Amino acid sequence: MSIRIMSLSCLLMLGLASQSVSAEVEEGAHDLSVELKPGGSVSNADGLAAWDRIYAVVSHPRCVNCHTDEGGIPMWTDDELGGTRPHGMNISAGESRQGREFLECETCHQTSTRPNTMPHAPPHAGIPWQLAPVEFLWFGQDSKTICEQIRDPRRNGGRGGRGLVEHITHDASLKGFIAWAFDPGGGREPAPGTLQQHLDDTIEWVAAGMPCPQE
Amino acid sequence: MVELRVNGVVQQVDVEEEMPLLWALRDALGITGTKYGCGIAQCGACTVHLDGRAVRACQVAVGDVGHREITTIEGLGTPESPHPVQAAWIELQVAQCGYCQSGQIMSAAALLERTPDPSDDQIDRVLSANLCRCGTYPRIKSAVKLAAQRLQGG
Amino acid sequence: MGRLGTVTRRTFLIGSAAVAGGVAFGTYMVKRPLPNPLLDDLAEGEAAITPYVKIDADGVTLITPRADKGQGAYSIQAHLIAEELDVDPHSVRLTPGLPGPAYYNANVLKEGSPFPQYDESWMAQRVRGLMELPAKLMGMQMTGGSTTTPEAYEKLRMAGAVARETLKEAAARQTGVARSMLSTEDGHVVTPSGDRLAYADLASLAADIRPVTNVELRPPEDWTRLGRSVERVDIVAKSTGTLDYGIDLDFDDMLHASVRTNPGMGGALVSFDASAAESMRGVSQVVEITNGVGVVADNTWRAFQVVNAIEIEWADGPYPSSQGEIWDELARAHDGEPDSRNRDDGDVEAMFSDSAATVLEAEYRVPFLAHAPLEPMNAIVKASDDRLEIWTGTQIPGFIKTHAAELSGVAPENIFVYVQPMGGSFGRRLEDTYVLQAIEMALAEKGRPVKMTWTREEDMTHDYPRPAQLARMRGAVKNGEVQAYDFANSSSSVMNSWFGRLMGPLPGPDATIVSGAWDQPLGIPNYRVTGYRAPEMVPTSSWRSVGNSGVGFQHAGFLDELFVAAGVDPMDELIRLCTHDLSRQVLEELKSLSGWTGPSLGEDRARGVAFAMSFGVPMAEVVEVTSTPRGIRIDKVYAVCEVGRVLDPVNIEAQITGGVIWGLGHAMNCELTYENFAPKQTNYHNFEGMRLYQTPEIVAKALENGDEVNGIGEPSVPPAGPALANAIFAVSGQRIRELPLNKHVRFV
């Protein structure tokens, strides 16, 4: 069964760790089809395979570069410049993860649902730009570590399996960071696959009981 | 038509909503103290304030400004009555070519508005996103500190 | 009538010319028998006036003819005139002037002189320097480093003094009081009884009398402006956003334009499809221009959007397509015939075959570098059938006039170039392609001003960069001394490329391929410097400190290797080798100021030193660094130079400091690398330079031991990069022989 979901945000706000999805952002629709699967309907092997695809996404530069450690320094990836390096201009997002102690991320990264078009310009999304909370550390982490973090409600913003799925649809309704990763614009390499596939993989993984690799 | 509040005046501009605020200011309103340097938020020459917070005007679509109050370098102070940050810039003769300095000053003013007594680290982090090809950085640093002192009555 | 005064103790003439409603004072340039390309359009004996002071009913206007790219030239020129004229530079009008008929008398000026009044002395120096080279090669005496006559320093003060005395003479005739009894103060002639006659009211009378030229310049101890910290004339405007740069000008009915031209510079346009572009809102027209396409629209942003939306097919650029092939060409040039060998002291080969000597060899590379001033290239042009008006930031308004006439067919006397304040240049605005493009579009929109602005991307990829260069050197040390240095550099010729566009390629060797090496006051007993000219590849131009910028790194870097091999202290050895008193004083002052006791500063800290003499200025710098776990941090720089006389202490400190930051920043992280004929670097995200957090404390000191007054915009650049590289070697043992340094180390 396919459901077109409109404005689920009231429900989904509960699980969000980010304190800054502000009321001024108008919540819109998204075009994802959400086909939930009952728990246990997916095998462990299929769940692990789904996780591998999820990991390919969450370990991609479009995602990990803003899931950095307590140093608060975002990363830049530019293959012409020899790969990944700290964000230029001496940027630090600070403990606030939004640069409030120094230069706010929003000085350059606007909050806007307009498409990103200009190469090398700071990307924007429909929610205020920021680093992920420090406990969501992904940069430089292996598959097992990230997997265990994402399924741990104490370290994922209090989300259960369903909450993780709703996190994706809610983000999509706001044109948030997950949606942006698949459509970063400006010539940037997107995260692998599509947002729909990522959602399907997450549903699959959750239905399999959120299995994580052993090594 | 987009309505903008610039330096205390409400203005109507007949441009598309996607036009960056930078170009609405410069080409539609003739407010040219805000400079074009890179178009990708690398140089900071276009820095203005939106409700007192520094932003790069090349990255803000006019359609996204909404009711926020825009302040440009011209609205910060004037030759006759410069803002304390501008006065410090004048006193220490910071500018060489001067093209980046509107942006530097707007960044510094926004910093001091929120952080009246910034640490060296805060100055280094905030002003490093404004590029100066002439290399006026040592004086920029001194001028920020002087302005901070003055603003605190020092 | 133009009136020539007497010859002053230099070789220039001060005179006056009547202008509408008043009088202009300035220098006359007279065509002499010696070949001087600056005056080629003048007949023998004819003269043109370069005005510095204009006085008419509206008051006093100081004409500050050398372009202000941000280095404070307007201000210092105004203060030079004002020192003698007794006016307040802040309360008179300042203008860069206009190369047009207003200031010239038909009797003395032949219009269309190919050389600008602006930067005339600067240009002339360079041309002269180049033309001297063949003579030098034939073994005539070299003049050494300090050959520059500080013309502006005398000319402008002299013009101010002549104007002052002539105004006093006019007042004497009007009042009957002898000139010797009159004084001047703040734009007025003052009589003994206290009557004040405004200069403006004396202007028409002054125009009718022979200028008073037997004047003495005021001695420095009487100066009230020069030599002190004065407020720059443009500092308030630049701090309040109220200075209009060229890019800021607005005219009624003005159109906005932008262009894209072949990224392989000089390559042709094959075809383009503008069908989508032409139908976009606000587009006036799409214009085919030389090697590219321009869009004329209702605002700049639109012009950018539309021009980027055009599908264009480009022909190949007229040079090797990749950086690798360019390096290969530069390497091959070393196997060819030398372009110059300006120095060949002793016998380097004999020393290399001395079995007691330790011989070192190395190869050093420096990359193409863009000037990338923050204000992108732009020009406003209004064209009609028989008239062109051009507003732009430029260092070459005279060439623009010539080129514009060739391009448009408009007579030169009907072409007007209005020089605007510039948001940086660093040598960039010695080219005028962008102006010619604006003219092409204005000719398609006759009657309406067209403002053409380049996107940063167009600017970065069409910069006329400094050339990439490849140096090979050998050296020998023996008994703890540097005994031999054989330096050879290969490069395309900037002078050929640049002058080729300005007025035709210059004959003879290109000294800039080796400037910073052959002309250094170092007494190495066996010392040879050879330049090899590679084929012209990417079009190149003068970049802050010109040849010295790259050669300075190569020459001082390998010299440091020789010092290490000889087991000597680099500072002491530089002092020992130095053959020029003023340079030695600079080094000794630097040693004392920096507390130099050797390269090491303890664990993880060290310093490097480099010396380079350029543009007549000996400059030595010490760079102190710390090796941190995250990379190299530059802590402090000491920069000492010899300038003869400090005219504006605030500005000189700014120029030295700015040059150090320029030199360090580009050495750290800047290069243009070519691929498919175009640089891969397209904006500041990958051509960054130094930012504030990386900026070290800089201690600058200018000595005044010499008797020449020298400009300081360029000389602090060459030693900065090598002093940093030498410091990195001292702290890490890593010798880096190519720029930028961040190919090998990280900086924090």
Short mmCIF file of N, CA, C and O in Angstrom, two decimals, chain A residues 24 73 76 89-92 99-104 106-114 118-122 124, chain B residues 17-18 39-42 50 53-56 59-64 68 111 114-115 121-122 124-126 128-129:
data_model
loop_
_atom_site.label_atom_id
_atom_site.label_comp_id
_atom_site.label_asym_id
_atom_site.label_seq_id
_atom_site.Cartn_x
_atom_site.Cartn_y
_atom_site.Cartn_z
N GLU A 24 9.09 29.38 11.62
CA GLU A 24 8.95 30.20 10.43
C GLU A 24 9.07 29.39 9.14
O GLU A 24 8.75 29.86 8.08
N ILE A 73 34.16 21.36 13.75
CA ILE A 73 34.62 21.85 12.45
C ILE A 73 34.03 21.00 11.33
O ILE A 73 34.28 19.81 11.24
N TRP A 76 34.96 19.85 4.13
CA TRP A 76 34.67 20.10 2.72
C TRP A 76 35.24 18.95 1.91
O TRP A 76 36.35 18.48 2.21
N MET A 89 38.21 29.02 5.76
CA MET A 89 37.87 30.27 6.45
C MET A 89 37.88 30.15 7.96
O MET A 89 37.27 30.96 8.66
N ASN A 90 38.54 29.09 8.49
CA ASN A 90 38.67 28.96 9.95
C ASN A 90 37.31 28.82 10.62
O ASN A 90 37.10 29.31 11.73
N ILE A 91 36.40 28.14 9.92
CA ILE A 91 35.05 28.02 10.45
C ILE A 91 34.98 27.00 11.58
O ILE A 91 35.57 25.93 11.50
N SER A 92 34.28 27.36 12.62
CA SER A 92 33.92 26.40 13.65
C SER A 92 32.46 26.63 14.01
O SER A 92 32.03 27.77 14.21
N GLY A 99 27.38 27.66 15.00
CA GLY A 99 28.29 28.79 14.87
C GLY A 99 27.92 30.00 15.69
O GLY A 99 28.46 31.08 15.48
N ARG A 100 27.02 29.83 16.64
CA ARG A 100 26.55 31.03 17.35
C ARG A 100 27.68 31.70 18.14
O ARG A 100 27.64 32.91 18.35
N GLU A 101 28.66 30.93 18.58
CA GLU A 101 29.77 31.53 19.34
C GLU A 101 30.70 32.31 18.41
O GLU A 101 31.46 33.16 18.86
N PHE A 102 30.67 31.99 17.13
CA PHE A 102 31.61 32.59 16.18
C PHE A 102 30.83 33.19 15.01
O PHE A 102 30.16 34.19 15.16
N LEU A 103 30.96 32.54 13.88
CA LEU A 103 30.22 32.99 12.71
C LEU A 103 29.09 31.99 12.49
O LEU A 103 29.34 30.80 12.33
N GLU A 104 27.88 32.49 12.48
CA GLU A 104 26.76 31.57 12.32
C GLU A 104 26.79 30.91 10.95
O GLU A 104 27.09 31.57 9.96
N GLU A 106 24.44 30.33 9.23
CA GLU A 106 23.48 31.02 8.37
C GLU A 106 24.01 32.32 7.76
O GLU A 106 23.32 32.93 6.94
N THR A 107 25.20 32.72 8.16
CA THR A 107 25.79 33.88 7.50
C THR A 107 25.91 33.62 6.00
O THR A 107 25.70 34.52 5.18
N CYS A 108 26.28 32.39 5.67
CA CYS A 108 26.44 32.02 4.26
C CYS A 108 25.40 31.01 3.81
O CYS A 108 24.89 31.09 2.70
N HIS A 109 25.12 30.02 4.67
CA HIS A 109 24.15 28.97 4.32
C HIS A 109 22.76 29.46 4.68
O HIS A 109 22.37 29.43 5.85
N GLN A 110 22.04 29.91 3.69
CA GLN A 110 20.71 30.46 3.94
C GLN A 110 19.70 29.36 4.24
O GLN A 110 19.95 28.19 3.98
N THR A 111 18.60 29.75 4.82
CA THR A 111 17.47 28.83 4.96
C THR A 111 16.52 29.13 3.82
O THR A 111 15.91 30.20 3.78
N SER A 112 16.45 28.21 2.88
CA SER A 112 15.66 28.47 1.69
C SER A 112 15.34 27.16 0.99
O SER A 112 16.17 26.26 0.92
N THR A 113 14.13 27.08 0.49
CA THR A 113 13.75 25.87 -0.23
C THR A 113 14.01 26.01 -1.73
O THR A 113 13.68 25.13 -2.50
N ARG A 114 14.60 27.12 -2.12
CA ARG A 114 14.93 27.27 -3.55
C ARG A 114 16.03 26.28 -3.93
O ARG A 114 16.84 25.91 -3.09
N MET A 118 24.23 27.29 -7.89
CA MET A 118 25.52 27.90 -8.17
C MET A 118 26.68 27.00 -7.73
O MET A 118 26.78 26.66 -6.56
N PRO A 119 27.54 26.60 -8.66
CA PRO A 119 28.68 25.76 -8.27
C PRO A 119 29.52 26.45 -7.20
O PRO A 119 29.76 27.66 -7.28
N HIS A 120 29.96 25.69 -6.24
CA HIS A 120 30.89 26.13 -5.19
C HIS A 120 30.30 27.14 -4.22
O HIS A 120 30.99 27.61 -3.34
N ALA A 121 29.03 27.48 -4.40
CA ALA A 121 28.39 28.36 -3.43
C ALA A 121 27.98 27.53 -2.21
O ALA A 121 27.81 26.32 -2.31
N PRO A 122 27.84 28.18 -1.06
CA PRO A 122 27.42 27.43 0.13
C PRO A 122 26.02 26.87 -0.09
O PRO A 122 25.11 27.62 -0.45
N HIS A 124 22.27 25.46 0.63
CA HIS A 124 21.24 25.81 1.60
C HIS A 124 20.17 24.73 1.59
O HIS A 124 20.07 23.93 0.65
N GLU B 17 12.02 37.00 -7.63
CA GLU B 17 12.31 36.61 -6.25
C GLU B 17 13.64 35.91 -6.11
O GLU B 17 14.26 35.94 -5.05
N GLU B 18 14.12 35.28 -7.17
CA GLU B 18 15.38 34.54 -7.07
C GLU B 18 16.60 35.47 -7.09
O GLU B 18 17.71 35.04 -6.82
N GLY B 39 30.48 36.06 -5.57
CA GLY B 39 29.17 35.45 -5.85
C GLY B 39 28.93 34.12 -5.18
O GLY B 39 27.86 33.53 -5.34
N ILE B 40 29.93 33.61 -4.43
CA ILE B 40 29.76 32.30 -3.80
C ILE B 40 30.11 32.32 -2.30
O ILE B 40 30.51 31.30 -1.74
N ALA B 41 29.99 33.47 -1.68
CA ALA B 41 30.23 33.58 -0.24
C ALA B 41 31.64 33.17 0.17
O ALA B 41 31.86 32.68 1.26
N GLN B 42 32.59 33.39 -0.71
CA GLN B 42 33.98 33.14 -0.36
C GLN B 42 34.68 34.40 0.12
O GLN B 42 35.69 34.33 0.80
N LEU B 50 20.83 41.35 8.25
CA LEU B 50 19.39 41.10 8.23
C LEU B 50 18.96 41.01 9.69
O LEU B 50 19.41 40.10 10.41
N ARG B 53 21.89 40.55 11.98
CA ARG B 53 22.80 39.42 11.82
C ARG B 53 23.47 39.50 10.45
O ARG B 53 22.82 39.76 9.43
N ALA B 54 24.77 39.25 10.44
CA ALA B 54 25.52 39.34 9.19
C ALA B 54 25.13 38.22 8.24
O ALA B 54 25.01 37.07 8.66
N VAL B 55 24.90 38.59 6.99
CA VAL B 55 24.69 37.58 5.95
C VAL B 55 25.41 38.03 4.69
O VAL B 55 25.67 39.22 4.49
N ARG B 56 25.71 37.06 3.83
CA ARG B 56 26.28 37.36 2.53
C ARG B 56 25.13 37.63 1.56
O ARG B 56 24.36 36.72 1.23
N GLN B 59 24.01 35.45 -1.34
CA GLN B 59 23.40 34.14 -1.11
C GLN B 59 21.93 34.23 -0.70
O GLN B 59 21.27 33.21 -0.54
N VAL B 60 21.43 35.44 -0.53
CA VAL B 60 20.06 35.60 -0.07
C VAL B 60 19.18 35.99 -1.25
O VAL B 60 19.37 37.06 -1.84
N ALA B 61 18.22 35.16 -1.59
CA ALA B 61 17.27 35.54 -2.63
C ALA B 61 16.36 36.63 -2.07
O ALA B 61 15.93 36.54 -0.92
N VAL B 62 16.09 37.65 -2.87
CA VAL B 62 15.24 38.73 -2.33
C VAL B 62 13.91 38.20 -1.85
O VAL B 62 13.35 38.70 -0.88
N GLY B 63 13.42 37.16 -2.51
CA GLY B 63 12.14 36.57 -2.11
C GLY B 63 12.17 35.92 -0.75
O GLY B 63 11.13 35.61 -0.18
N ASP B 64 13.37 35.66 -0.24
CA ASP B 64 13.51 35.04 1.08
C ASP B 64 13.76 36.05 2.20
O ASP B 64 13.86 35.67 3.35
N ARG B 68 12.42 41.02 7.18
CA ARG B 68 13.65 41.34 7.91
C ARG B 68 14.22 42.68 7.46
O ARG B 68 14.18 43.03 6.28
N LEU B 111 29.56 41.17 14.75
CA LEU B 111 30.25 40.44 15.82
C LEU B 111 30.16 41.21 17.13
O LEU B 111 29.81 40.65 18.18
N ARG B 114 26.88 41.28 19.09
CA ARG B 114 26.53 40.11 19.89
C ARG B 114 27.60 39.78 20.93
O ARG B 114 27.32 39.19 21.95
N THR B 115 28.84 40.12 20.58
CA THR B 115 29.97 39.78 21.45
C THR B 115 30.78 41.05 21.67
O THR B 115 31.75 41.29 20.96
N ASP B 121 40.37 34.56 19.40
CA ASP B 121 39.86 33.41 18.65
C ASP B 121 38.55 33.75 17.95
O ASP B 121 38.34 33.39 16.79
N GLN B 122 37.69 34.50 18.63
CA GLN B 122 36.42 34.87 17.99
C GLN B 122 36.65 35.82 16.82
O GLN B 122 36.02 35.67 15.76
N ASP B 124 39.34 35.94 15.00
CA ASP B 124 39.95 35.12 13.96
C ASP B 124 38.91 34.28 13.23
O ASP B 124 39.01 34.06 12.02
N ARG B 125 37.95 33.78 13.95
CA ARG B 125 36.96 32.91 13.31
C ARG B 125 35.93 33.70 12.50
O ARG B 125 35.53 33.29 11.43
N VAL B 126 35.53 34.83 13.02
CA VAL B 126 34.47 35.58 12.33
C VAL B 126 35.04 36.34 11.13
O VAL B 126 34.46 36.30 10.04
N SER B 128 37.73 35.76 9.43
CA SER B 128 38.47 34.98 8.43
C SER B 128 37.60 34.58 7.26
O SER B 128 38.10 34.04 6.27
N ALA B 129 36.31 34.82 7.37
CA ALA B 129 35.45 34.53 6.23
C ALA B 129 35.30 35.75 5.32
O ALA B 129 34.54 35.72 4.36
#
